[in-house]
mmCIF file of N, CA and C in Angstrom:
data_model
loop_
_atom_site.group_PDB
_atom_site.id
_atom_site.type_symbol
_atom_site.label_atom_id
_atom_site.label_comp_id
_atom_site.label_asym_id
_atom_site.label_seq_id
_atom_site.Cartn_x
_atom_site.Cartn_y
_atom_site.Cartn_z
ATOM 1 N N UNK Q 1 -20.519 -30.623 -21.791
ATOM 2 C CA UNK Q 1 -21.749 -30.369 -21.054
ATOM 3 C C UNK Q 1 -22.750 -29.645 -21.941
ATOM 4 N N UNK Q 2 -24.013 -29.925 -21.703
ATOM 5 C CA UNK Q 2 -25.052 -29.273 -22.497
ATOM 6 C C UNK Q 2 -25.256 -27.834 -22.023
ATOM 7 N N UNK Q 3 -25.970 -27.056 -22.803
ATOM 8 C CA UNK Q 3 -26.196 -25.644 -22.506
ATOM 9 C C UNK Q 3 -26.956 -25.476 -21.190
ATOM 10 N N UNK Q 4 -27.946 -26.317 -20.948
ATOM 11 C CA UNK Q 4 -28.733 -26.237 -19.719
ATOM 12 C C UNK Q 4 -27.859 -26.491 -18.487
ATOM 13 N N UNK Q 5 -26.976 -27.478 -18.579
ATOM 14 C CA UNK Q 5 -26.059 -27.774 -17.462
ATOM 15 C C UNK Q 5 -25.122 -26.600 -17.207
ATOM 16 N N UNK Q 6 -24.653 -25.979 -18.273
ATOM 17 C CA UNK Q 6 -23.746 -24.845 -18.115
ATOM 18 C C UNK Q 6 -24.455 -23.641 -17.495
ATOM 19 N N UNK Q 7 -25.731 -23.447 -17.835
ATOM 20 C CA UNK Q 7 -26.485 -22.338 -17.262
ATOM 21 C C UNK Q 7 -26.763 -22.564 -15.776
ATOM 22 N N UNK Q 8 -26.979 -23.804 -15.387
ATOM 23 C CA UNK Q 8 -27.265 -24.130 -13.987
ATOM 24 C C UNK Q 8 -26.013 -24.158 -13.117
ATOM 25 N N UNK Q 9 -24.875 -24.272 -13.740
ATOM 26 C CA UNK Q 9 -23.626 -24.372 -12.996
ATOM 27 C C UNK Q 9 -23.398 -23.072 -12.215
ATOM 28 N N UNK Q 10 -23.158 -23.177 -10.910
ATOM 29 C CA UNK Q 10 -22.958 -21.952 -10.122
ATOM 30 C C UNK Q 10 -21.667 -21.244 -10.518
ATOM 31 N N UNK Q 11 -21.721 -19.919 -10.470
ATOM 32 C CA UNK Q 11 -20.536 -19.125 -10.773
ATOM 33 C C UNK Q 11 -19.572 -19.182 -9.593
ATOM 34 N N UNK Q 12 -18.291 -19.196 -9.898
ATOM 35 C CA UNK Q 12 -17.291 -19.188 -8.835
ATOM 36 C C UNK Q 12 -17.243 -17.804 -8.209
ATOM 37 N N UNK Q 13 -17.260 -17.791 -6.880
ATOM 38 C CA UNK Q 13 -17.164 -16.534 -6.148
ATOM 39 C C UNK Q 13 -15.695 -16.123 -6.063
ATOM 40 N N UNK Q 14 -15.408 -14.853 -6.287
ATOM 41 C CA UNK Q 14 -14.003 -14.424 -6.199
ATOM 42 C C UNK Q 14 -13.486 -14.561 -4.767
ATOM 43 N N UNK Q 15 -12.254 -14.963 -4.646
ATOM 44 C CA UNK Q 15 -11.613 -15.112 -3.347
ATOM 45 C C UNK Q 15 -11.042 -13.762 -2.931
ATOM 46 N N UNK Q 16 -11.184 -13.443 -1.658
ATOM 47 C CA UNK Q 16 -10.624 -12.192 -1.156
ATOM 48 C C UNK Q 16 -9.112 -12.268 -1.303
ATOM 49 N N UNK Q 17 -8.561 -11.349 -2.080
ATOM 50 C CA UNK Q 17 -7.133 -11.423 -2.370
ATOM 51 C C UNK Q 17 -6.279 -10.723 -1.319
ATOM 52 N N UNK Q 18 -6.858 -9.772 -0.603
ATOM 53 C CA UNK Q 18 -6.103 -9.047 0.408
ATOM 54 C C UNK Q 18 -6.559 -9.491 1.798
ATOM 55 N N UNK Q 19 -5.632 -9.934 2.639
ATOM 56 C CA UNK Q 19 -6.019 -10.273 4.008
ATOM 57 C C UNK Q 19 -6.318 -9.000 4.798
ATOM 58 N N UNK Q 20 -7.152 -9.139 5.815
ATOM 59 C CA UNK Q 20 -7.443 -8.004 6.677
ATOM 60 C C UNK Q 20 -6.270 -7.851 7.636
ATOM 61 N N UNK Q 21 -5.625 -6.701 7.603
ATOM 62 C CA UNK Q 21 -4.446 -6.465 8.428
ATOM 63 C C UNK Q 21 -4.801 -5.468 9.522
ATOM 64 N N UNK Q 22 -4.487 -5.835 10.731
ATOM 65 C CA UNK Q 22 -4.687 -4.958 11.873
ATOM 66 C C UNK Q 22 -3.320 -4.559 12.402
ATOM 67 N N UNK Q 23 -3.102 -3.270 12.597
ATOM 68 C CA UNK Q 23 -1.782 -2.772 12.973
ATOM 69 C C UNK Q 23 -1.521 -2.774 14.474
ATOM 70 N N UNK Q 24 -2.544 -2.969 15.279
ATOM 71 C CA UNK Q 24 -2.338 -2.977 16.725
ATOM 72 C C UNK Q 24 -3.627 -3.236 17.467
ATOM 73 N N UNK Q 25 -3.523 -3.287 18.784
ATOM 74 C CA UNK Q 25 -4.667 -3.543 19.650
ATOM 75 C C UNK Q 25 -5.688 -2.418 19.505
ATOM 76 N N UNK Q 26 -6.937 -2.781 19.381
ATOM 77 C CA UNK Q 26 -8.079 -1.872 19.298
ATOM 78 C C UNK Q 26 -8.074 -0.991 18.046
ATOM 79 N N UNK Q 27 -7.357 -1.386 16.997
ATOM 80 C CA UNK Q 27 -7.399 -0.629 15.748
ATOM 81 C C UNK Q 27 -8.460 -1.175 14.804
ATOM 82 N N UNK Q 28 -8.873 -2.422 14.997
ATOM 83 C CA UNK Q 28 -9.929 -3.015 14.177
ATOM 84 C C UNK Q 28 -10.715 -3.982 15.048
ATOM 85 N N UNK Q 29 -12.027 -3.757 15.139
ATOM 86 C CA UNK Q 29 -12.902 -4.625 15.920
ATOM 87 C C UNK Q 29 -13.917 -5.284 15.007
ATOM 88 N N UNK Q 30 -14.287 -6.501 15.354
ATOM 89 C CA UNK Q 30 -15.390 -7.179 14.676
ATOM 90 C C UNK Q 30 -16.525 -7.249 15.685
ATOM 91 N N UNK Q 31 -17.693 -6.763 15.298
ATOM 92 C CA UNK Q 31 -18.839 -6.720 16.201
ATOM 93 C C UNK Q 31 -19.994 -7.467 15.558
ATOM 94 N N UNK Q 32 -20.597 -8.378 16.323
ATOM 95 C CA UNK Q 32 -21.738 -9.158 15.849
ATOM 96 C C UNK Q 32 -22.867 -9.074 16.862
ATOM 97 N N UNK Q 33 -24.093 -9.063 16.359
ATOM 98 C CA UNK Q 33 -25.269 -9.205 17.207
ATOM 99 C C UNK Q 33 -25.801 -10.615 17.013
ATOM 100 N N UNK Q 34 -25.935 -11.358 18.093
ATOM 101 C CA UNK Q 34 -26.413 -12.737 18.028
ATOM 102 C C UNK Q 34 -27.847 -12.763 18.538
ATOM 103 N N UNK Q 35 -28.758 -13.246 17.696
ATOM 104 C CA UNK Q 35 -30.175 -13.318 18.030
ATOM 105 C C UNK Q 35 -30.450 -14.616 18.777
ATOM 106 N N UNK Q 36 -30.811 -14.513 20.048
ATOM 107 C CA UNK Q 36 -31.093 -15.701 20.851
ATOM 108 C C UNK Q 36 -32.582 -16.039 20.864
ATOM 109 N N UNK Q 37 -33.413 -15.235 20.174
ATOM 110 C CA UNK Q 37 -34.855 -15.496 20.154
ATOM 111 C C UNK Q 37 -35.196 -16.757 19.391
ATOM 112 N N UNK Q 38 -34.317 -17.203 18.535
ATOM 113 C CA UNK Q 38 -34.583 -18.404 17.737
ATOM 114 C C UNK Q 38 -34.168 -19.671 18.467
ATOM 115 N N UNK Q 39 -33.679 -19.543 19.693
ATOM 116 C CA UNK Q 39 -33.227 -20.691 20.483
ATOM 117 C C UNK Q 39 -34.248 -20.991 21.577
ATOM 118 N N UNK Q 40 -35.258 -21.808 21.301
ATOM 119 C CA UNK Q 40 -36.267 -22.097 22.327
ATOM 120 C C UNK Q 40 -35.685 -22.818 23.540
ATOM 121 N N UNK Q 41 -34.559 -23.503 23.372
ATOM 122 C CA UNK Q 41 -33.931 -24.186 24.504
ATOM 123 C C UNK Q 41 -33.223 -23.211 25.433
ATOM 124 N N UNK Q 42 -32.956 -21.997 24.962
ATOM 125 C CA UNK Q 42 -32.229 -21.005 25.752
ATOM 126 C C UNK Q 42 -33.159 -19.905 26.253
ATOM 127 N N UNK Q 43 -34.097 -19.470 25.421
ATOM 128 C CA UNK Q 43 -34.941 -18.325 25.736
ATOM 129 C C UNK Q 43 -36.324 -18.792 26.164
ATOM 130 N N UNK Q 44 -36.824 -18.203 27.242
ATOM 131 C CA UNK Q 44 -38.192 -18.454 27.682
ATOM 132 C C UNK Q 44 -38.876 -17.104 27.860
ATOM 133 N N UNK Q 45 -40.144 -17.116 28.268
ATOM 134 C CA UNK Q 45 -40.873 -15.854 28.439
ATOM 135 C C UNK Q 45 -40.303 -15.020 29.579
ATOM 136 N N UNK Q 46 -39.596 -15.648 30.510
ATOM 137 C CA UNK Q 46 -39.023 -14.935 31.654
ATOM 138 C C UNK Q 46 -37.696 -14.248 31.333
ATOM 139 N N UNK Q 47 -37.097 -14.581 30.213
ATOM 140 C CA UNK Q 47 -35.782 -14.048 29.871
ATOM 141 C C UNK Q 47 -35.921 -12.636 29.305
ATOM 142 N N UNK Q 48 -35.148 -11.701 29.863
ATOM 143 C CA UNK Q 48 -35.191 -10.303 29.435
ATOM 144 C C UNK Q 48 -34.240 -10.064 28.268
ATOM 145 N N UNK Q 49 -33.060 -10.695 28.305
ATOM 146 C CA UNK Q 49 -32.027 -10.454 27.308
ATOM 147 C C UNK Q 49 -32.155 -11.452 26.163
ATOM 148 N N UNK Q 50 -32.476 -10.942 24.978
ATOM 149 C CA UNK Q 50 -32.677 -11.803 23.808
ATOM 150 C C UNK Q 50 -31.566 -11.669 22.772
ATOM 151 N N UNK Q 51 -30.638 -10.767 22.988
ATOM 152 C CA UNK Q 51 -29.550 -10.528 22.044
ATOM 153 C C UNK Q 51 -28.222 -10.555 22.779
ATOM 154 N N UNK Q 52 -27.162 -10.934 22.080
ATOM 155 C CA UNK Q 52 -25.815 -10.875 22.634
ATOM 156 C C UNK Q 52 -24.971 -10.018 21.703
ATOM 157 N N UNK Q 53 -24.336 -8.995 22.269
ATOM 158 C CA UNK Q 53 -23.387 -8.173 21.524
ATOM 159 C C UNK Q 53 -22.016 -8.812 21.712
ATOM 160 N N UNK Q 54 -21.429 -9.306 20.623
ATOM 161 C CA UNK Q 54 -20.152 -10.020 20.682
ATOM 162 C C UNK Q 54 -19.105 -9.184 19.953
ATOM 163 N N UNK Q 55 -17.998 -8.858 20.632
ATOM 164 C CA UNK Q 55 -16.932 -8.032 20.065
ATOM 165 C C UNK Q 55 -15.610 -8.784 20.126
ATOM 166 N N UNK Q 56 -14.819 -8.693 19.066
ATOM 167 C CA UNK Q 56 -13.496 -9.315 19.021
ATOM 168 C C UNK Q 56 -12.498 -8.286 18.498
ATOM 169 N N UNK Q 57 -11.397 -8.110 19.231
ATOM 170 C CA UNK Q 57 -10.297 -7.282 18.751
ATOM 171 C C UNK Q 57 -9.541 -8.111 17.716
ATOM 172 N N UNK Q 58 -9.446 -7.622 16.488
ATOM 173 C CA UNK Q 58 -8.855 -8.392 15.388
ATOM 174 C C UNK Q 58 -7.389 -8.718 15.629
ATOM 175 N N UNK Q 59 -6.639 -7.813 16.241
ATOM 176 C CA UNK Q 59 -5.205 -7.999 16.448
ATOM 177 C C UNK Q 59 -4.912 -9.014 17.552
ATOM 178 N N UNK Q 60 -5.520 -8.812 18.725
ATOM 179 C CA UNK Q 60 -5.205 -9.666 19.881
ATOM 180 C C UNK Q 60 -6.132 -10.865 20.005
ATOM 181 N N UNK Q 61 -7.271 -10.845 19.315
ATOM 182 C CA UNK Q 61 -8.317 -11.868 19.419
ATOM 183 C C UNK Q 61 -9.023 -11.819 20.776
ATOM 184 N N UNK Q 62 -8.875 -10.705 21.517
ATOM 185 C CA UNK Q 62 -9.555 -10.548 22.801
ATOM 186 C C UNK Q 62 -11.049 -10.439 22.540
ATOM 187 N N UNK Q 63 -11.862 -11.067 23.392
ATOM 188 C CA UNK Q 63 -13.295 -11.208 23.158
ATOM 189 C C UNK Q 63 -14.110 -10.615 24.305
ATOM 190 N N UNK Q 64 -15.196 -9.909 23.962
ATOM 191 C CA UNK Q 64 -16.157 -9.400 24.929
ATOM 192 C C UNK Q 64 -17.544 -9.855 24.504
ATOM 193 N N UNK Q 65 -18.460 -9.958 25.458
ATOM 194 C CA UNK Q 65 -19.861 -10.237 25.143
ATOM 195 C C UNK Q 65 -20.737 -9.530 26.169
ATOM 196 N N UNK Q 66 -21.845 -8.966 25.686
ATOM 197 C CA UNK Q 66 -22.765 -8.253 26.551
ATOM 198 C C UNK Q 66 -24.186 -8.670 26.208
ATOM 199 N N UNK Q 67 -25.023 -8.961 27.221
ATOM 200 C CA UNK Q 67 -26.425 -9.278 26.948
ATOM 201 C C UNK Q 67 -27.196 -7.993 26.642
ATOM 202 N N UNK Q 68 -28.124 -8.065 25.696
ATOM 203 C CA UNK Q 68 -28.938 -6.907 25.319
ATOM 204 C C UNK Q 68 -30.410 -7.283 25.354
ATOM 205 N N UNK Q 69 -31.250 -6.326 25.753
ATOM 206 C CA UNK Q 69 -32.692 -6.558 25.737
ATOM 207 C C UNK Q 69 -33.240 -6.478 24.316
ATOM 208 N N UNK Q 70 -32.696 -5.577 23.517
ATOM 209 C CA UNK Q 70 -33.116 -5.444 22.120
ATOM 210 C C UNK Q 70 -31.914 -4.990 21.312
ATOM 211 N N UNK Q 71 -32.097 -4.855 20.014
ATOM 212 C CA UNK Q 71 -30.955 -4.495 19.164
ATOM 213 C C UNK Q 71 -30.998 -3.040 18.696
ATOM 214 N N UNK Q 72 -31.680 -2.199 19.444
ATOM 215 C CA UNK Q 72 -31.717 -0.783 19.087
ATOM 216 C C UNK Q 72 -30.323 -0.179 19.241
ATOM 217 N N UNK Q 73 -30.088 0.900 18.524
ATOM 218 C CA UNK Q 73 -28.777 1.546 18.581
ATOM 219 C C UNK Q 73 -28.455 1.990 20.005
ATOM 220 N N UNK Q 74 -29.446 2.509 20.704
ATOM 221 C CA UNK Q 74 -29.228 2.968 22.077
ATOM 222 C C UNK Q 74 -28.812 1.802 22.970
ATOM 223 N N UNK Q 75 -29.478 0.677 22.833
ATOM 224 C CA UNK Q 75 -29.164 -0.499 23.651
ATOM 225 C C UNK Q 75 -27.772 -1.031 23.342
ATOM 226 N N UNK Q 76 -27.393 -1.016 22.071
ATOM 227 C CA UNK Q 76 -26.069 -1.507 21.698
ATOM 228 C C UNK Q 76 -24.988 -0.573 22.231
ATOM 229 N N UNK Q 77 -25.212 0.743 22.115
ATOM 230 C CA UNK Q 77 -24.214 1.704 22.578
ATOM 231 C C UNK Q 77 -24.119 1.699 24.101
ATOM 232 N N UNK Q 78 -25.260 1.761 24.766
ATOM 233 C CA UNK Q 78 -25.281 1.757 26.230
ATOM 234 C C UNK Q 78 -25.628 0.333 26.663
ATOM 235 N N UNK Q 79 -24.687 -0.572 26.492
ATOM 236 C CA UNK Q 79 -24.949 -1.985 26.761
ATOM 237 C C UNK Q 79 -24.915 -2.274 28.252
ATOM 238 N N UNK Q 80 -25.578 -3.344 28.600
ATOM 239 C CA UNK Q 80 -25.588 -3.802 29.979
ATOM 240 C C UNK Q 80 -24.323 -4.599 30.226
ATOM 241 N N UNK Q 81 -23.544 -4.237 31.224
ATOM 242 C CA UNK Q 81 -22.258 -4.895 31.455
ATOM 243 C C UNK Q 81 -22.362 -6.133 32.343
ATOM 244 N N UNK Q 82 -23.556 -6.553 32.666
ATOM 245 C CA UNK Q 82 -23.703 -7.765 33.479
ATOM 246 C C UNK Q 82 -23.676 -8.986 32.570
ATOM 247 N N UNK Q 83 -22.552 -9.664 32.552
ATOM 248 C CA UNK Q 83 -22.405 -10.871 31.738
ATOM 249 C C UNK Q 83 -22.562 -12.057 32.667
ATOM 250 N N UNK Q 84 -23.350 -13.020 32.251
ATOM 251 C CA UNK Q 84 -23.543 -14.176 33.125
ATOM 252 C C UNK Q 84 -22.223 -14.879 33.360
ATOM 253 N N UNK Q 85 -22.098 -15.535 34.490
ATOM 254 C CA UNK Q 85 -20.799 -16.137 34.811
ATOM 255 C C UNK Q 85 -20.442 -17.268 33.869
ATOM 256 N N UNK Q 86 -21.414 -17.893 33.229
ATOM 257 C CA UNK Q 86 -21.091 -18.957 32.282
ATOM 258 C C UNK Q 86 -20.414 -18.379 31.038
ATOM 259 N N UNK Q 87 -20.942 -17.284 30.540
ATOM 260 C CA UNK Q 87 -20.335 -16.632 29.384
ATOM 261 C C UNK Q 87 -18.980 -16.057 29.776
ATOM 262 N N UNK Q 88 -18.902 -15.449 30.957
ATOM 263 C CA UNK Q 88 -17.636 -14.866 31.408
ATOM 264 C C UNK Q 88 -16.552 -15.937 31.516
ATOM 265 N N UNK Q 89 -16.895 -17.111 32.033
ATOM 266 C CA UNK Q 89 -15.910 -18.199 32.143
ATOM 267 C C UNK Q 89 -15.451 -18.658 30.764
ATOM 268 N N UNK Q 90 -16.375 -18.745 29.822
ATOM 269 C CA UNK Q 90 -16.011 -19.156 28.464
ATOM 270 C C UNK Q 90 -15.056 -18.156 27.836
ATOM 271 N N UNK Q 91 -15.356 -16.878 27.984
ATOM 272 C CA UNK Q 91 -14.500 -15.864 27.389
ATOM 273 C C UNK Q 91 -13.166 -15.749 28.116
ATOM 274 N N UNK Q 92 -13.151 -16.027 29.410
ATOM 275 C CA UNK Q 92 -11.877 -16.055 30.126
ATOM 276 C C UNK Q 92 -10.998 -17.153 29.529
ATOM 277 N N UNK Q 93 -11.598 -18.300 29.240
ATOM 278 C CA UNK Q 93 -10.849 -19.397 28.617
ATOM 279 C C UNK Q 93 -10.316 -19.024 27.246
ATOM 280 N N UNK Q 94 -11.130 -18.362 26.441
ATOM 281 C CA UNK Q 94 -10.705 -17.938 25.101
ATOM 282 C C UNK Q 94 -9.591 -16.899 25.202
ATOM 283 N N UNK Q 95 -9.753 -15.943 26.109
ATOM 284 C CA UNK Q 95 -8.798 -14.837 26.225
ATOM 285 C C UNK Q 95 -7.486 -15.227 26.894
ATOM 286 N N UNK Q 96 -7.435 -16.397 27.520
ATOM 287 C CA UNK Q 96 -6.204 -16.827 28.193
ATOM 288 C C UNK Q 96 -5.573 -18.045 27.526
ATOM 289 N N UNK Q 97 -6.048 -18.402 26.340
ATOM 290 C CA UNK Q 97 -5.483 -19.522 25.582
ATOM 291 C C UNK Q 97 -4.391 -18.994 24.655
ATOM 292 N N UNK Q 98 -3.232 -19.648 24.670
ATOM 293 C CA UNK Q 98 -2.105 -19.217 23.838
ATOM 294 C C UNK Q 98 -2.398 -19.481 22.366
ATOM 295 N N UNK Q 99 -2.175 -18.471 21.542
ATOM 296 C CA UNK Q 99 -2.392 -18.567 20.099
ATOM 297 C C UNK Q 99 -1.157 -19.142 19.421
ATOM 298 N N UNK Q 100 -1.359 -20.022 18.447
ATOM 299 C CA UNK Q 100 -0.238 -20.561 17.677
ATOM 300 C C UNK Q 100 0.440 -19.471 16.845
ATOM 301 N N UNK Q 101 -0.343 -18.504 16.393
ATOM 302 C CA UNK Q 101 0.184 -17.444 15.533
ATOM 303 C C UNK Q 101 1.055 -16.459 16.302
ATOM 304 N N UNK Q 102 0.532 -15.954 17.424
ATOM 305 C CA UNK Q 102 1.246 -14.910 18.163
ATOM 306 C C UNK Q 102 2.125 -15.452 19.287
ATOM 307 N N UNK Q 103 1.951 -16.722 19.625
ATOM 308 C CA UNK Q 103 2.689 -17.353 20.742
ATOM 309 C C UNK Q 103 2.414 -16.640 22.069
ATOM 310 N N UNK Q 104 1.256 -16.004 22.171
ATOM 311 C CA UNK Q 104 0.841 -15.324 23.395
ATOM 312 C C UNK Q 104 -0.677 -15.435 23.507
ATOM 313 N N UNK Q 105 -1.213 -15.113 24.670
ATOM 314 C CA UNK Q 105 -2.662 -15.120 24.840
ATOM 315 C C UNK Q 105 -3.220 -13.766 24.409
ATOM 316 N N UNK Q 106 -4.506 -13.701 24.020
ATOM 317 C CA UNK Q 106 -5.107 -12.403 23.727
ATOM 318 C C UNK Q 106 -5.002 -11.442 24.918
ATOM 319 N N UNK Q 107 -5.101 -11.970 26.129
ATOM 320 C CA UNK Q 107 -4.985 -11.136 27.329
ATOM 321 C C UNK Q 107 -3.602 -10.489 27.403
ATOM 322 N N UNK Q 108 -2.555 -11.264 27.135
ATOM 323 C CA UNK Q 108 -1.185 -10.732 27.179
ATOM 324 C C UNK Q 108 -0.971 -9.656 26.119
ATOM 325 N N UNK Q 109 -1.523 -9.869 24.937
ATOM 326 C CA UNK Q 109 -1.385 -8.885 23.861
ATOM 327 C C UNK Q 109 -2.148 -7.610 24.208
ATOM 328 N N UNK Q 110 -3.328 -7.777 24.787
ATOM 329 C CA UNK Q 110 -4.186 -6.637 25.096
ATOM 330 C C UNK Q 110 -3.645 -5.803 26.262
ATOM 331 N N UNK Q 111 -3.189 -6.478 27.329
ATOM 332 C CA UNK Q 111 -2.821 -5.776 28.554
ATOM 333 C C UNK Q 111 -1.329 -5.810 28.875
ATOM 334 N N UNK Q 112 -0.533 -6.559 28.110
ATOM 335 C CA UNK Q 112 0.906 -6.583 28.307
ATOM 336 C C UNK Q 112 1.380 -7.350 29.526
ATOM 337 N N UNK Q 113 0.536 -8.202 30.073
ATOM 338 C CA UNK Q 113 0.922 -9.015 31.227
ATOM 339 C C UNK Q 113 0.122 -10.312 31.230
ATOM 340 N N UNK Q 114 0.595 -11.279 32.008
ATOM 341 C CA UNK Q 114 -0.123 -12.544 32.127
ATOM 342 C C UNK Q 114 -1.383 -12.329 32.966
ATOM 343 N N UNK Q 115 -2.469 -13.033 32.649
ATOM 344 C CA UNK Q 115 -3.659 -12.918 33.488
ATOM 345 C C UNK Q 115 -3.407 -13.580 34.844
ATOM 346 N N UNK Q 116 -3.936 -12.983 35.873
ATOM 347 C CA UNK Q 116 -3.790 -13.561 37.210
ATOM 348 C C UNK Q 116 -5.064 -14.299 37.584
ATOM 349 N N UNK Q 117 -4.895 -15.464 38.148
ATOM 350 C CA UNK Q 117 -6.034 -16.198 38.678
ATOM 351 C C UNK Q 117 -6.376 -15.677 40.064
ATOM 352 N N UNK Q 118 -7.509 -16.071 40.608
ATOM 353 C CA UNK Q 118 -7.921 -15.620 41.937
ATOM 354 C C UNK Q 118 -6.899 -15.977 43.004
ATOM 355 N N UNK Q 119 -6.326 -17.185 42.920
ATOM 356 C CA UNK Q 119 -5.360 -17.603 43.939
ATOM 357 C C UNK Q 119 -4.118 -16.708 43.908
ATOM 358 N N UNK Q 120 -3.670 -16.324 42.717
ATOM 359 C CA UNK Q 120 -2.519 -15.424 42.605
ATOM 360 C C UNK Q 120 -2.845 -14.048 43.179
ATOM 361 N N UNK Q 121 -4.061 -13.567 42.937
ATOM 362 C CA UNK Q 121 -4.486 -12.268 43.454
ATOM 363 C C UNK Q 121 -4.446 -12.257 44.980
ATOM 364 N N UNK Q 122 -5.006 -13.294 45.610
ATOM 365 C CA UNK Q 122 -5.053 -13.333 47.070
ATOM 366 C C UNK Q 122 -3.671 -13.501 47.675
ATOM 367 N N UNK Q 123 -2.756 -14.181 46.979
ATOM 368 C CA UNK Q 123 -1.374 -14.288 47.467
ATOM 369 C C UNK Q 123 -0.730 -12.903 47.522
ATOM 370 N N UNK Q 124 -0.974 -12.093 46.503
ATOM 371 C CA UNK Q 124 -0.409 -10.741 46.452
ATOM 372 C C UNK Q 124 -1.028 -9.864 47.537
ATOM 373 N N UNK Q 125 -2.332 -9.956 47.724
ATOM 374 C CA UNK Q 125 -3.034 -9.126 48.703
ATOM 375 C C UNK Q 125 -2.593 -9.472 50.126
ATOM 376 N N UNK Q 126 -2.378 -10.757 50.417
ATOM 377 C CA UNK Q 126 -2.003 -11.177 51.772
ATOM 378 C C UNK Q 126 -0.604 -10.718 52.141
ATOM 379 N N UNK Q 127 0.294 -10.550 51.181
ATOM 380 C CA UNK Q 127 1.683 -10.176 51.495
ATOM 381 C C UNK Q 127 1.851 -8.732 51.374
#
């Protein structure tokens, strides 16, 4: 290869040699802020919440999401706990899906029991 080709050739990025190890539930969290302002199909002038605070427990893979009006530190810390039912249903599906790695659901790892559906709850309450 010529000198110009060698100079243009991208450098190889080093691969992370150590995996991220989590020793238990709630010992390591991944937190992301998702900007919904760039989604014209989702956000309109009437929408108050333009950000989503997304949290994942690294060990159990349990997932939370909270709508935010802005990304200020105060708003992130004192988040609004009203999650739309569409997001809640999606996260319920994620949190109750069995993982190939752990052979359990994130819900089971997080709370030590199987998640109960509404029908199971009402059966218990009636008896």
